[in-house]
Short mmCIF file of C-alpha atoms in Angstrom, two decimals:
data_model
loop_
_atom_site.label_atom_id
_atom_site.label_comp_id
_atom_site.label_asym_id
_atom_site.label_seq_id
_atom_site.Cartn_x
_atom_site.Cartn_y
_atom_site.Cartn_z
CA LYS A 1192 88.45 191.11 180.62
CA VAL A 1193 90.67 190.65 177.89
CA ILE A 1194 91.75 186.69 178.39
CA THR A 1195 88.49 185.03 180.16
CA GLY A 1196 88.64 181.32 179.01
CA VAL A 1197 89.84 179.20 177.19
CA SER A 1198 88.92 176.88 173.55
CA TYR A 1199 89.70 174.03 173.01
CA ALA A 1200 87.69 170.58 170.80
CA THR A 1201 87.30 167.31 171.26
CA ASP A 1202 84.45 165.71 169.72
CA ARG A 1203 82.90 169.67 169.76
CA ARG A 1204 84.03 172.42 170.75
CA GLN A 1205 84.42 173.24 174.23
CA ILE A 1206 85.63 176.80 176.69
CA GLU A 1207 86.45 176.54 179.71
CA PHE A 1208 85.69 180.12 181.77
CA PHE A 1209 87.86 181.95 184.41
CA ASP A 1210 85.42 184.44 185.12
CA GLU A 1211 81.49 184.59 186.33
CA TRP A 1212 80.97 187.71 183.63
CA ARG A 1213 82.51 186.56 180.50
CA GLU A 1214 80.64 182.96 180.72
CA ASN A 1215 77.81 184.48 181.54
CA ILE A 1216 77.17 185.82 178.12
CA GLN A 1217 78.22 182.63 176.82
CA ASN A 1218 75.18 181.17 177.83
CA LYS A 1219 72.50 183.89 177.63
CA LEU A 1220 73.53 183.23 173.65
CA GLU A 1221 73.15 180.16 173.81
CA SER A 1222 69.82 179.84 175.26
CA LYS A 1223 68.53 181.99 171.65
CA LEU A 1224 71.04 180.22 169.55
CA VAL A 1225 70.29 176.89 169.93
CA GLY A 1226 71.33 173.77 167.90
CA VAL A 1227 73.95 175.49 166.87
CA GLU A 1228 77.52 176.64 168.12
CA VAL A 1229 78.00 180.33 169.55
CA ALA A 1230 81.14 182.19 169.29
CA ILE A 1231 82.78 185.96 169.99
CA THR A 1232 84.32 187.29 167.26
CA GLN A 1233 84.96 190.70 168.57
CA PHE A 1234 83.60 192.80 171.73
CA SER A 1235 83.11 196.72 171.43
CA LYS A 1236 86.43 198.23 173.96
CA ASP A 1237 83.41 199.33 176.82
CA GLU A 1238 83.06 195.18 176.47
CA THR A 1239 79.38 196.06 176.42
CA LYS A 1240 78.37 195.27 172.45
CA ALA A 1241 80.09 192.25 170.66
CA ILE A 1242 80.39 190.32 167.17
CA VAL A 1243 78.70 187.23 167.13
CA ILE A 1244 78.67 183.54 165.26
CA SER A 1245 76.75 181.22 164.87
CA TYR A 1246 78.17 177.94 162.71
CA SER A 1247 77.28 174.40 162.42
CA ASP A 1248 78.16 170.94 160.44
CA ARG A 1249 75.46 172.16 158.13
CA SER A 1250 76.01 175.70 158.25
CA ARG A 1251 78.86 178.21 157.50
CA GLY A 1252 77.69 180.44 160.14
CA THR A 1253 75.56 183.73 160.85
CA TYR A 1254 76.54 187.06 162.14
CA TYR A 1255 75.38 188.93 165.17
CA TYR A 1256 75.09 191.84 167.11
CA TYR A 1257 74.80 191.26 170.45
CA ASP A 1258 73.91 194.74 173.19
CA ILE A 1259 75.48 193.01 176.21
CA GLU A 1260 73.48 195.69 178.61
CA ASN A 1261 70.77 194.92 177.04
CA ASP A 1262 70.38 191.07 176.35
CA ASN A 1263 69.25 192.00 172.57
CA LEU A 1264 70.99 190.00 170.34
CA ALA A 1265 70.16 191.13 166.57
CA LYS A 1266 71.15 189.11 163.04
CA LEU A 1267 73.49 191.40 160.91
CA ALA A 1268 74.11 188.03 157.46
CA ASP A 1269 74.09 184.87 156.77
CA LEU A 1270 77.13 183.88 155.72
CA SER A 1271 76.16 181.73 153.19
CA PRO A 1272 72.47 183.00 151.88
CA TRP A 1273 72.68 180.46 148.66
CA LEU A 1274 72.68 176.86 150.80
CA ASN A 1275 70.55 175.25 152.49
CA GLU A 1276 70.86 173.78 155.47
CA ASN A 1277 69.23 171.26 154.44
CA ASP A 1278 70.56 169.25 152.14
CA MET A 1279 73.67 169.54 153.43
CA ALA A 1280 74.86 166.05 156.02
CA TYR A 1281 75.45 165.70 159.31
CA MET A 1282 79.41 165.13 160.82
CA LYS A 1283 79.05 162.65 163.12
CA PRO A 1284 81.68 161.65 165.53
CA ILE A 1285 82.31 158.51 165.86
CA SER A 1286 85.76 156.80 167.15
CA TYR A 1287 87.49 152.80 166.61
CA LYS A 1288 90.70 150.63 167.90
CA SER A 1289 93.75 150.63 166.19
CA ARG A 1290 95.10 147.60 166.16
CA ASP A 1291 97.18 148.20 169.34
CA GLY A 1292 94.35 149.11 171.31
CA LEU A 1293 94.60 152.74 170.45
CA THR A 1294 91.19 155.30 170.16
CA ILE A 1295 90.94 156.77 167.48
CA HIS A 1296 88.05 160.18 167.47
CA GLY A 1297 87.77 161.42 163.94
CA TYR A 1298 84.26 162.20 162.08
CA LEU A 1299 81.89 160.31 159.64
CA THR A 1300 79.91 162.05 156.83
CA LEU A 1301 77.35 159.88 155.40
CA PRO A 1302 75.28 161.44 152.17
CA ILE A 1303 71.76 162.55 152.90
CA ASN A 1304 69.81 159.95 151.99
CA TYR A 1305 71.57 157.84 153.71
CA SER A 1306 69.94 154.53 154.95
CA ASN A 1307 71.06 152.06 157.60
CA GLY A 1308 72.35 148.85 155.98
CA ASP A 1309 73.27 151.42 153.03
CA LYS A 1310 76.86 150.14 151.65
CA VAL A 1311 78.31 153.23 150.29
CA PRO A 1312 81.54 154.69 148.79
CA VAL A 1313 83.96 156.55 150.54
CA VAL A 1314 86.14 159.17 150.76
CA ILE A 1315 89.00 159.03 153.16
CA ASN A 1316 90.44 162.17 154.33
CA PRO A 1317 93.43 162.25 156.42
CA HIS A 1318 94.22 166.07 157.61
CA GLY A 1319 97.19 167.91 156.65
CA GLY A 1320 100.02 168.70 159.29
CA PRO A 1321 100.58 166.13 160.98
CA TRP A 1322 100.52 168.00 163.84
CA MET A 1323 97.22 169.09 163.23
CA ARG A 1324 93.62 168.18 163.85
CA ASP A 1325 90.46 167.46 161.83
CA HIS A 1326 87.41 169.92 163.33
CA TRP A 1327 83.32 169.39 164.03
CA GLY A 1328 81.77 172.03 161.65
CA PHE A 1329 80.93 172.99 158.16
CA ASN A 1330 83.31 172.02 155.46
CA PRO A 1331 83.15 172.90 152.13
CA GLU A 1332 84.73 170.42 150.29
CA ILE A 1333 83.17 167.15 152.56
CA GLN A 1334 79.71 168.76 151.98
CA TYR A 1335 80.92 168.67 147.65
CA LEU A 1336 81.48 165.31 147.75
CA ALA A 1337 78.91 164.31 150.23
CA ASN A 1338 75.96 165.52 147.75
CA LYS A 1339 77.35 163.28 145.15
CA GLY A 1340 76.78 160.43 147.36
CA TYR A 1341 80.07 159.16 148.81
CA ALA A 1342 81.14 159.35 152.88
CA VAL A 1343 83.71 160.78 153.96
CA LEU A 1344 85.96 159.40 156.88
CA GLN A 1345 88.42 162.19 158.59
CA MET A 1346 90.42 160.19 161.61
CA ASN A 1347 92.16 162.31 164.20
CA TYR A 1348 95.30 159.22 164.10
CA ARG A 1349 97.60 159.42 166.95
CA GLY A 1350 100.14 162.63 166.37
CA SER A 1351 97.07 164.81 166.13
CA THR A 1352 97.30 168.23 168.41
CA GLY A 1353 94.61 167.80 171.28
CA TYR A 1354 94.91 165.28 172.41
CA GLY A 1355 96.66 165.45 175.36
CA ARG A 1356 101.50 165.21 175.26
CA GLU A 1357 100.89 161.40 174.97
CA PHE A 1358 98.91 161.13 172.12
CA TRP A 1359 101.36 163.46 170.01
CA GLU A 1360 104.49 161.84 171.24
CA ILE A 1361 103.81 159.01 170.41
CA SER A 1362 103.89 159.72 166.53
CA PHE A 1363 107.82 160.62 166.40
CA LYS A 1364 109.20 158.51 163.94
CA GLN A 1365 106.08 156.82 163.44
CA TRP A 1366 105.23 158.57 159.77
CA GLY A 1367 103.91 155.98 157.31
CA LYS A 1368 104.26 153.19 160.10
CA THR A 1369 102.02 152.74 163.41
CA MET A 1370 100.01 156.68 161.27
CA GLN A 1371 99.83 154.55 158.82
CA ASP A 1372 98.03 151.75 159.69
CA ASP A 1373 95.81 154.10 162.14
CA ILE A 1374 94.42 155.33 158.72
CA THR A 1375 94.41 151.50 157.38
CA ASP A 1376 92.21 150.45 160.69
CA GLY A 1377 89.77 153.46 159.96
CA VAL A 1378 89.06 151.92 156.43
CA HIS A 1379 88.54 148.82 158.13
CA TRP A 1380 86.34 149.60 160.28
CA LEU A 1381 84.06 151.53 157.49
CA ILE A 1382 84.54 148.03 156.30
CA GLU A 1383 83.01 145.94 159.32
CA GLU A 1384 80.47 147.78 159.97
CA GLY A 1385 78.33 147.16 156.63
CA ILE A 1386 78.99 151.37 155.89
CA ALA A 1387 81.61 151.20 152.96
CA GLU A 1388 81.71 149.45 149.65
CA SER A 1389 85.27 147.42 150.47
CA ASN A 1390 86.07 147.73 146.15
CA LYS A 1391 85.50 151.66 146.36
CA VAL A 1392 87.07 153.06 148.18
CA ALA A 1393 89.32 156.20 147.89
CA ILE A 1394 91.76 157.96 150.12
CA TYR A 1395 93.09 162.01 149.25
CA GLY A 1396 94.46 164.58 151.22
CA ALA A 1397 97.24 167.53 151.10
CA SER A 1398 100.24 167.77 152.58
CA TYR A 1399 101.42 165.42 154.74
CA GLY A 1400 97.34 163.97 154.09
CA GLY A 1401 98.82 163.58 150.53
CA TYR A 1402 101.83 162.34 152.60
CA ALA A 1403 99.80 159.44 153.56
CA THR A 1404 97.54 159.25 150.58
CA LEU A 1405 100.91 158.08 148.69
CA ALA A 1406 101.47 156.14 151.56
CA GLY A 1407 98.06 154.27 151.69
CA LEU A 1408 98.17 153.73 147.68
CA THR A 1409 102.04 151.69 148.67
CA PHE A 1410 101.83 150.31 151.50
CA THR A 1411 97.93 148.86 151.31
CA PRO A 1412 97.28 149.10 147.31
CA ASP A 1413 94.90 146.84 147.62
CA LEU A 1414 92.49 148.31 150.09
CA TYR A 1415 91.47 151.15 147.63
CA ALA A 1416 90.67 152.11 144.26
CA CYS A 1417 92.53 155.11 143.45
CA GLY A 1418 93.79 157.87 145.49
CA VAL A 1419 94.85 161.91 144.67
CA ASP A 1420 97.25 163.54 146.56
CA TYR A 1421 97.20 167.20 146.05
#
């Protein structure tokens, strides 16, 4: 029972189980902890007890002690009890088409006071790597920006992991080229959707995200009001 399943992410975390025992535990936990992601971080050696964490896009999470044999779940601690979940913004899975027809997935976080039809300043936040990806979940930097009135777009441009081998391979030798186009096309998508103020779009990131920031300012200087490569 040591290896009980494989975890992967599309827009949200998914698990494919190898045995019914582990799947039943997961189903019981998810019936008790509704509306959040649920994961087991540790089993006891005899696999009768477990430490469980639940989390969401608006909460860093809560730890629980789970007695598997007696199906008893007890709360241990909140990771950030000083944060009010109702003050946090939702991180919504989105997708758009690149100029060459590729579907680009990502996440859009809007300010908590956002109303449909509002145009807001936007921060584009490409992830590092580049052979990594952004995930759905709590991100303190993104929440900070949303709290200050900015929308934040995180896109999994071509080369991001988790979307298959072909999606990864088409990024080879495409730094500053089609990979950058995927980011640029995300900005145009936000403008066309009526979300972004076209003259108030910033870009920032680290690692490859920092490269993408500098490439964006170099190749499409009229698209961004400013950028930060940290």
